[in-house]
């Protein structure tokens, strides 16, 4: 199985901050990475697919980058609605696997 | 707007089989570009992929669950289902159904999830 390792596990930030979350795959997965946002009691929401493609309707302050085994999700200016947990997921090969999550908290 | 809704028992006992159904509305369920899957999340923990079902019924399952999982589709009812057998307390989780649109894509539409406690 391909392991997805996110860092940090928790991130404290303020409104307006630039936030970066990293995700490392245990082997090369080309660009087959997605990023999800999840709020308490809610289903995950797709933000980014194919490493850097923005899902329709997602604000442009979200961006993704990377290829191979190293990937990054960036929020350019953190908004109050962005405090949530973020997951990366590889869909290069089965079994699909998720990172352990990064919780973005209010500083 | 595509909508997915999970349904099933509120509580199941250890050693029993869990049966969940996902009902899809607001879209063309039988489209050849739509694929379906299940994901679960134990309380307070991360996401675990369970399996996917594709055209002509081909399935892919998480090896950690493969011996206990079956995913099927009922096109006539716009539904797909999950069966998970030999339950233990470790299977307690929120179970989500989701859609995949096209190959080499992630899940883009998710159901709201249903909590399934496994307890005697």
PDB file of N, CA, C and O in Angstrom, chain B residues 42-95:
ATOM      1  N   UNK B  42     -13.677   6.114  11.618  1.00  0.00           N
ATOM      2  CA  UNK B  42     -13.946   5.865  13.038  1.00  0.00           C
ATOM      3  C   UNK B  42     -14.024   7.186  13.795  1.00  0.00           C
ATOM      4  O   UNK B  42     -13.371   8.170  13.405  1.00  0.00           O
ATOM      5  N   UNK B  43     -14.792   7.237  14.859  1.00  0.00           N
ATOM      6  CA  UNK B  43     -14.950   8.488  15.616  1.00  0.00           C
ATOM      7  C   UNK B  43     -13.608   9.082  16.020  1.00  0.00           C
ATOM      8  O   UNK B  43     -12.767   8.407  16.614  1.00  0.00           O
ATOM      9  N   UNK B  44     -13.398  10.350  15.656  1.00  0.00           N
ATOM     10  CA  UNK B  44     -12.174  11.046  16.027  1.00  0.00           C
ATOM     11  C   UNK B  44     -10.940  10.650  15.252  1.00  0.00           C
ATOM     12  O   UNK B  44      -9.835  11.103  15.576  1.00  0.00           O
ATOM     13  N   UNK B  45     -11.094   9.833  14.218  1.00  0.00           N
ATOM     14  CA  UNK B  45      -9.935   9.359  13.458  1.00  0.00           C
ATOM     15  C   UNK B  45     -10.020   9.763  11.989  1.00  0.00           C
ATOM     16  O   UNK B  45     -10.908  10.513  11.596  1.00  0.00           O
ATOM     17  N   UNK B  46      -9.086   9.261  11.187  1.00  0.00           N
ATOM     18  CA  UNK B  46      -8.996   9.631   9.785  1.00  0.00           C
ATOM     19  C   UNK B  46      -9.872   8.783   8.884  1.00  0.00           C
ATOM     20  O   UNK B  46     -10.645   7.945   9.330  1.00  0.00           O
ATOM     21  N   UNK B  47      -9.715   9.028   7.589  1.00  0.00           N
ATOM     22  CA  UNK B  47     -10.544   8.400   6.565  1.00  0.00           C
ATOM     23  C   UNK B  47      -9.907   7.106   6.070  1.00  0.00           C
ATOM     24  O   UNK B  47      -8.687   7.033   5.880  1.00  0.00           O
ATOM     25  N   UNK B  48     -10.741   6.101   5.835  1.00  0.00           N
ATOM     26  CA  UNK B  48     -10.287   4.814   5.306  1.00  0.00           C
ATOM     27  C   UNK B  48     -11.138   4.440   4.101  1.00  0.00           C
ATOM     28  O   UNK B  48     -12.365   4.347   4.205  1.00  0.00           O
ATOM     29  N   UNK B  49     -10.485   4.222   2.963  1.00  0.00           N
ATOM     30  CA  UNK B  49     -11.189   3.785   1.764  1.00  0.00           C
ATOM     31  C   UNK B  49     -11.584   2.323   1.915  1.00  0.00           C
ATOM     32  O   UNK B  49     -10.758   1.486   2.310  1.00  0.00           O
ATOM     33  N   UNK B  50     -12.848   2.020   1.570  1.00  0.00           N
ATOM     34  CA  UNK B  50     -13.352   0.661   1.672  1.00  0.00           C
ATOM     35  C   UNK B  50     -13.320  -0.034   0.316  1.00  0.00           C
ATOM     36  O   UNK B  50     -12.831  -1.161   0.185  1.00  0.00           O
ATOM     37  N   UNK B  51     -13.860   0.602  -0.709  1.00  0.00           N
ATOM     38  CA  UNK B  51     -13.882  -0.020  -2.025  1.00  0.00           C
ATOM     39  C   UNK B  51     -14.667   0.773  -3.035  1.00  0.00           C
ATOM     40  O   UNK B  51     -15.398   1.705  -2.694  1.00  0.00           O
ATOM     41  N   UNK B  52     -14.495   0.402  -4.299  1.00  0.00           N
ATOM     42  CA  UNK B  52     -15.167   1.038  -5.438  1.00  0.00           C
ATOM     43  C   UNK B  52     -15.832  -0.007  -6.304  1.00  0.00           C
ATOM     44  O   UNK B  52     -15.380  -1.160  -6.360  1.00  0.00           O
ATOM     45  N   UNK B  53     -16.854   0.433  -7.033  1.00  0.00           N
ATOM     46  CA  UNK B  53     -17.487  -0.416  -8.029  1.00  0.00           C
ATOM     47  C   UNK B  53     -17.576   0.341  -9.338  1.00  0.00           C
ATOM     48  O   UNK B  53     -17.940   1.521  -9.362  1.00  0.00           O
ATOM     49  N   UNK B  54     -17.242  -0.332 -10.435  1.00  0.00           N
ATOM     50  CA  UNK B  54     -17.167   0.286 -11.751  1.00  0.00           C
ATOM     51  C   UNK B  54     -18.161  -0.349 -12.711  1.00  0.00           C
ATOM     52  O   UNK B  54     -18.953  -1.210 -12.336  1.00  0.00           O
ATOM     53  N   UNK B  55     -18.095   0.126 -13.968  1.00  0.00           N
ATOM     54  CA  UNK B  55     -18.968  -0.418 -15.015  1.00  0.00           C
ATOM     55  C   UNK B  55     -18.883  -1.928 -15.069  1.00  0.00           C
ATOM     56  O   UNK B  55     -17.844  -2.516 -14.825  1.00  0.00           O
ATOM     57  N   UNK B  56     -19.992  -2.523 -15.382  1.00  0.00           N
ATOM     58  CA  UNK B  56     -20.092  -3.975 -15.520  1.00  0.00           C
ATOM     59  C   UNK B  56     -19.817  -4.690 -14.202  1.00  0.00           C
ATOM     60  O   UNK B  56     -19.534  -5.887 -14.190  1.00  0.00           O
ATOM     61  N   UNK B  57     -19.866  -3.901 -13.099  1.00  0.00           N
ATOM     62  CA  UNK B  57     -19.786  -4.526 -11.788  1.00  0.00           C
ATOM     63  C   UNK B  57     -18.401  -4.852 -11.279  1.00  0.00           C
ATOM     64  O   UNK B  57     -18.270  -5.490 -10.231  1.00  0.00           O
ATOM     65  N   UNK B  58     -17.367  -4.434 -11.961  1.00  0.00           N
ATOM     66  CA  UNK B  58     -16.015  -4.728 -11.460  1.00  0.00           C
ATOM     67  C   UNK B  58     -15.767  -3.957 -10.168  1.00  0.00           C
ATOM     68  O   UNK B  58     -16.155  -2.789 -10.045  1.00  0.00           O
ATOM     69  N   UNK B  59     -15.152  -4.616  -9.212  1.00  0.00           N
ATOM     70  CA  UNK B  59     -14.955  -4.034  -7.888  1.00  0.00           C
ATOM     71  C   UNK B  59     -13.499  -4.070  -7.460  1.00  0.00           C
ATOM     72  O   UNK B  59     -12.727  -4.930  -7.895  1.00  0.00           O
ATOM     73  N   UNK B  60     -13.154  -3.099  -6.599  1.00  0.00           N
ATOM     74  CA  UNK B  60     -11.836  -3.045  -5.981  1.00  0.00           C
ATOM     75  C   UNK B  60     -12.050  -2.795  -4.494  1.00  0.00           C
ATOM     76  O   UNK B  60     -12.780  -1.876  -4.126  1.00  0.00           O
ATOM     77  N   UNK B  61     -11.421  -3.592  -3.668  1.00  0.00           N
ATOM     78  CA  UNK B  61     -11.623  -3.497  -2.234  1.00  0.00           C
ATOM     79  C   UNK B  61     -10.303  -3.253  -1.505  1.00  0.00           C
ATOM     80  O   UNK B  61      -9.234  -3.653  -1.969  1.00  0.00           O
ATOM     81  N   UNK B  62     -10.409  -2.625  -0.328  1.00  0.00           N
ATOM     82  CA  UNK B  62      -9.245  -2.483   0.515  1.00  0.00           C
ATOM     83  C   UNK B  62      -8.823  -3.886   1.000  1.00  0.00           C
ATOM     84  O   UNK B  62      -9.651  -4.607   1.549  1.00  0.00           O
ATOM     85  N   UNK B  63      -7.569  -4.259   0.794  1.00  0.00           N
ATOM     86  CA  UNK B  63      -7.127  -5.594   1.216  1.00  0.00           C
ATOM     87  C   UNK B  63      -7.364  -5.868   2.700  1.00  0.00           C
ATOM     88  O   UNK B  63      -7.575  -7.018   3.088  1.00  0.00           O
ATOM     89  N   UNK B  64      -7.357  -4.809   3.503  1.00  0.00           N
ATOM     90  CA  UNK B  64      -7.558  -4.993   4.947  1.00  0.00           C
ATOM     91  C   UNK B  64      -8.981  -5.435   5.268  1.00  0.00           C
ATOM     92  O   UNK B  64      -9.244  -5.927   6.366  1.00  0.00           O
ATOM     93  N   UNK B  65      -9.896  -5.268   4.309  1.00  0.00           N
ATOM     94  CA  UNK B  65     -11.304  -5.613   4.523  1.00  0.00           C
ATOM     95  C   UNK B  65     -11.823  -6.608   3.497  1.00  0.00           C
ATOM     96  O   UNK B  65     -12.955  -7.084   3.619  1.00  0.00           O
ATOM     97  N   UNK B  66     -10.985  -6.944   2.519  1.00  0.00           N
ATOM     98  CA  UNK B  66     -11.450  -7.642   1.326  1.00  0.00           C
ATOM     99  C   UNK B  66     -12.237  -8.912   1.609  1.00  0.00           C
ATOM    100  O   UNK B  66     -13.241  -9.179   0.945  1.00  0.00           O
ATOM    101  N   UNK B  67     -11.834  -9.672   2.591  1.00  0.00           N
ATOM    102  CA  UNK B  67     -12.512 -10.949   2.856  1.00  0.00           C
ATOM    103  C   UNK B  67     -13.906 -10.742   3.440  1.00  0.00           C
ATOM    104  O   UNK B  67     -14.702 -11.681   3.492  1.00  0.00           O
ATOM    105  N   UNK B  68     -14.210  -9.500   3.873  1.00  0.00           N
ATOM    106  CA  UNK B  68     -15.489  -9.259   4.559  1.00  0.00           C
ATOM    107  C   UNK B  68     -16.414  -8.317   3.789  1.00  0.00           C
ATOM    108  O   UNK B  68     -17.540  -8.074   4.223  1.00  0.00           O
ATOM    109  N   UNK B  69     -15.950  -7.760   2.669  1.00  0.00           N
ATOM    110  CA  UNK B  69     -16.678  -6.687   1.995  1.00  0.00           C
ATOM    111  C   UNK B  69     -17.285  -7.136   0.669  1.00  0.00           C
ATOM    112  O   UNK B  69     -16.647  -7.871  -0.094  1.00  0.00           O
ATOM    113  N   UNK B  70     -18.495  -6.641   0.413  1.00  0.00           N
ATOM    114  CA  UNK B  70     -19.102  -6.775  -0.905  1.00  0.00           C
ATOM    115  C   UNK B  70     -19.789  -5.458  -1.245  1.00  0.00           C
ATOM    116  O   UNK B  70     -20.546  -4.922  -0.431  1.00  0.00           O
ATOM    117  N   UNK B  71     -19.509  -4.937  -2.444  1.00  0.00           N
ATOM    118  CA  UNK B  71     -20.191  -3.748  -2.950  1.00  0.00           C
ATOM    119  C   UNK B  71     -20.937  -4.143  -4.205  1.00  0.00           C
ATOM    120  O   UNK B  71     -20.391  -4.833  -5.073  1.00  0.00           O
ATOM    121  N   UNK B  72     -22.192  -3.706  -4.293  1.00  0.00           N
ATOM    122  CA  UNK B  72     -23.019  -4.049  -5.451  1.00  0.00           C
ATOM    123  C   UNK B  72     -23.842  -2.843  -5.880  1.00  0.00           C
ATOM    124  O   UNK B  72     -23.973  -1.864  -5.126  1.00  0.00           O
ATOM    125  N   UNK B  73     -24.387  -2.918  -7.078  1.00  0.00           N
ATOM    126  CA  UNK B  73     -25.184  -1.836  -7.649  1.00  0.00           C
ATOM    127  C   UNK B  73     -26.542  -2.357  -8.072  1.00  0.00           C
ATOM    128  O   UNK B  73     -26.641  -3.462  -8.622  1.00  0.00           O
ATOM    129  N   UNK B  74     -27.581  -1.557  -7.831  1.00  0.00           N
ATOM    130  CA  UNK B  74     -28.926  -1.840  -8.340  1.00  0.00           C
ATOM    131  C   UNK B  74     -29.346  -0.638  -9.179  1.00  0.00           C
ATOM    132  O   UNK B  74     -29.886   0.346  -8.658  1.00  0.00           O
ATOM    133  N   UNK B  75     -29.100  -0.738 -10.471  1.00  0.00           N
ATOM    134  CA  UNK B  75     -29.366   0.387 -11.364  1.00  0.00           C
ATOM    135  C   UNK B  75     -30.851   0.748 -11.404  1.00  0.00           C
ATOM    136  O   UNK B  75     -31.214   1.921 -11.519  1.00  0.00           O
ATOM    137  N   UNK B  76     -31.713  -0.241 -11.268  1.00  0.00           N
ATOM    138  CA  UNK B  76     -33.151   0.002 -11.351  1.00  0.00           C
ATOM    139  C   UNK B  76     -33.647   0.886 -10.208  1.00  0.00           C
ATOM    140  O   UNK B  76     -34.676   1.552 -10.329  1.00  0.00           O
ATOM    141  N   UNK B  77     -32.913   0.897  -9.109  1.00  0.00           N
ATOM    142  CA  UNK B  77     -33.320   1.691  -7.944  1.00  0.00           C
ATOM    143  C   UNK B  77     -32.404   2.895  -7.713  1.00  0.00           C
ATOM    144  O   UNK B  77     -32.577   3.609  -6.715  1.00  0.00           O
ATOM    145  N   UNK B  78     -31.473   3.133  -8.610  1.00  0.00           N
ATOM    146  CA  UNK B  78     -30.479   4.212  -8.428  1.00  0.00           C
ATOM    147  C   UNK B  78     -29.771   4.074  -7.074  1.00  0.00           C
ATOM    148  O   UNK B  78     -29.591   5.050  -6.333  1.00  0.00           O
ATOM    149  N   UNK B  79     -29.365   2.849  -6.763  1.00  0.00           N
ATOM    150  CA  UNK B  79     -28.742   2.585  -5.475  1.00  0.00           C
ATOM    151  C   UNK B  79     -27.499   1.710  -5.638  1.00  0.00           C
ATOM    152  O   UNK B  79     -27.396   0.919  -6.573  1.00  0.00           O
ATOM    153  N   UNK B  80     -26.578   1.870  -4.712  1.00  0.00           N
ATOM    154  CA  UNK B  80     -25.505   0.898  -4.562  1.00  0.00           C
ATOM    155  C   UNK B  80     -25.358   0.590  -3.077  1.00  0.00           C
ATOM    156  O   UNK B  80     -25.799   1.363  -2.216  1.00  0.00           O
ATOM    157  N   UNK B  81     -24.780  -0.576  -2.792  1.00  0.00           N
ATOM    158  CA  UNK B  81     -24.823  -1.091  -1.427  1.00  0.00           C
ATOM    159  C   UNK B  81     -23.466  -1.580  -0.949  1.00  0.00           C
ATOM    160  O   UNK B  81     -22.587  -1.918  -1.739  1.00  0.00           O
ATOM    161  N   UNK B  82     -23.346  -1.613   0.373  1.00  0.00           N
ATOM    162  CA  UNK B  82     -22.152  -2.134   1.051  1.00  0.00           C
ATOM    163  C   UNK B  82     -22.591  -3.203   2.030  1.00  0.00           C
ATOM    164  O   UNK B  82     -23.504  -2.976   2.827  1.00  0.00           O
ATOM    165  N   UNK B  83     -21.970  -4.357   1.965  1.00  0.00           N
ATOM    166  CA  UNK B  83     -22.132  -5.388   2.981  1.00  0.00           C
ATOM    167  C   UNK B  83     -20.773  -5.632   3.623  1.00  0.00           C
ATOM    168  O   UNK B  83     -19.771  -5.844   2.912  1.00  0.00           O
ATOM    169  N   UNK B  84     -20.741  -5.598   4.958  1.00  0.00           N
ATOM    170  CA  UNK B  84     -19.508  -5.844   5.705  1.00  0.00           C
ATOM    171  C   UNK B  84     -19.827  -6.873   6.781  1.00  0.00           C
ATOM    172  O   UNK B  84     -20.656  -6.618   7.657  1.00  0.00           O
ATOM    173  N   UNK B  85     -19.186  -8.020   6.703  1.00  0.00           N
ATOM    174  CA  UNK B  85     -19.526  -9.135   7.590  1.00  0.00           C
ATOM    175  C   UNK B  85     -18.576  -9.229   8.782  1.00  0.00           C
ATOM    176  O   UNK B  85     -17.576  -8.529   8.863  1.00  0.00           O
ATOM    177  N   UNK B  86     -18.943 -10.118   9.713  1.00  0.00           N
ATOM    178  CA  UNK B  86     -18.118 -10.431  10.889  1.00  0.00           C
ATOM    179  C   UNK B  86     -17.662  -9.185  11.626  1.00  0.00           C
ATOM    180  O   UNK B  86     -16.468  -8.974  11.868  1.00  0.00           O
ATOM    181  N   UNK B  87     -18.609  -8.363  11.970  1.00  0.00           N
ATOM    182  CA  UNK B  87     -18.310  -7.066  12.573  1.00  0.00           C
ATOM    183  C   UNK B  87     -17.702  -7.201  13.965  1.00  0.00           C
ATOM    184  O   UNK B  87     -18.033  -8.116  14.735  1.00  0.00           O
ATOM    185  N   UNK B  88     -16.810  -6.255  14.268  1.00  0.00           N
ATOM    186  CA  UNK B  88     -16.279  -6.091  15.618  1.00  0.00           C
ATOM    187  C   UNK B  88     -16.407  -4.610  15.982  1.00  0.00           C
ATOM    188  O   UNK B  88     -16.773  -3.778  15.148  1.00  0.00           O
ATOM    189  N   UNK B  89     -16.057  -4.287  17.223  1.00  0.00           N
ATOM    190  CA  UNK B  89     -16.142  -2.901  17.676  1.00  0.00           C
ATOM    191  C   UNK B  89     -15.242  -1.991  16.830  1.00  0.00           C
ATOM    192  O   UNK B  89     -15.532  -0.798  16.680  1.00  0.00           O
ATOM    193  N   UNK B  90     -14.191  -2.548  16.251  1.00  0.00           N
ATOM    194  CA  UNK B  90     -13.279  -1.757  15.419  1.00  0.00           C
ATOM    195  C   UNK B  90     -13.935  -1.264  14.130  1.00  0.00           C
ATOM    196  O   UNK B  90     -13.393  -0.386  13.455  1.00  0.00           O
ATOM    197  N   UNK B  91     -15.089  -1.830  13.786  1.00  0.00           N
ATOM    198  CA  UNK B  91     -15.810  -1.390  12.588  1.00  0.00           C
ATOM    199  C   UNK B  91     -16.755  -0.224  12.880  1.00  0.00           C
ATOM    200  O   UNK B  91     -17.419   0.283  11.967  1.00  0.00           O
ATOM    201  N   UNK B  92     -16.843   0.185  14.139  1.00  0.00           N
ATOM    202  CA  UNK B  92     -17.647   1.363  14.480  1.00  0.00           C
ATOM    203  C   UNK B  92     -17.084   2.586  13.778  1.00  0.00           C
ATOM    204  O   UNK B  92     -15.903   2.924  13.929  1.00  0.00           O
ATOM    205  N   UNK B  93     -17.916   3.252  12.995  1.00  0.00           N
ATOM    206  CA  UNK B  93     -17.437   4.372  12.178  1.00  0.00           C
ATOM    207  C   UNK B  93     -18.602   5.108  11.545  1.00  0.00           C
ATOM    208  O   UNK B  93     -19.735   4.618  11.539  1.00  0.00           O
ATOM    209  N   UNK B  94     -18.317   6.282  11.027  1.00  0.00           N
ATOM    210  CA  UNK B  94     -19.228   6.939  10.100  1.00  0.00           C
ATOM    211  C   UNK B  94     -18.906   6.384   8.718  1.00  0.00           C
ATOM    212  O   UNK B  94     -17.739   6.394   8.299  1.00  0.00           O
ATOM    213  N   UNK B  95     -19.912   5.895   8.030  1.00  0.00           N
ATOM    214  CA  UNK B  95     -19.745   5.328   6.697  1.00  0.00           C
ATOM    215  C   UNK B  95     -20.287   6.319   5.667  1.00  0.00           C
ATOM    216  O   UNK B  95     -21.435   6.784   5.784  1.00  0.00           O
TER     217      UNK B  95
END
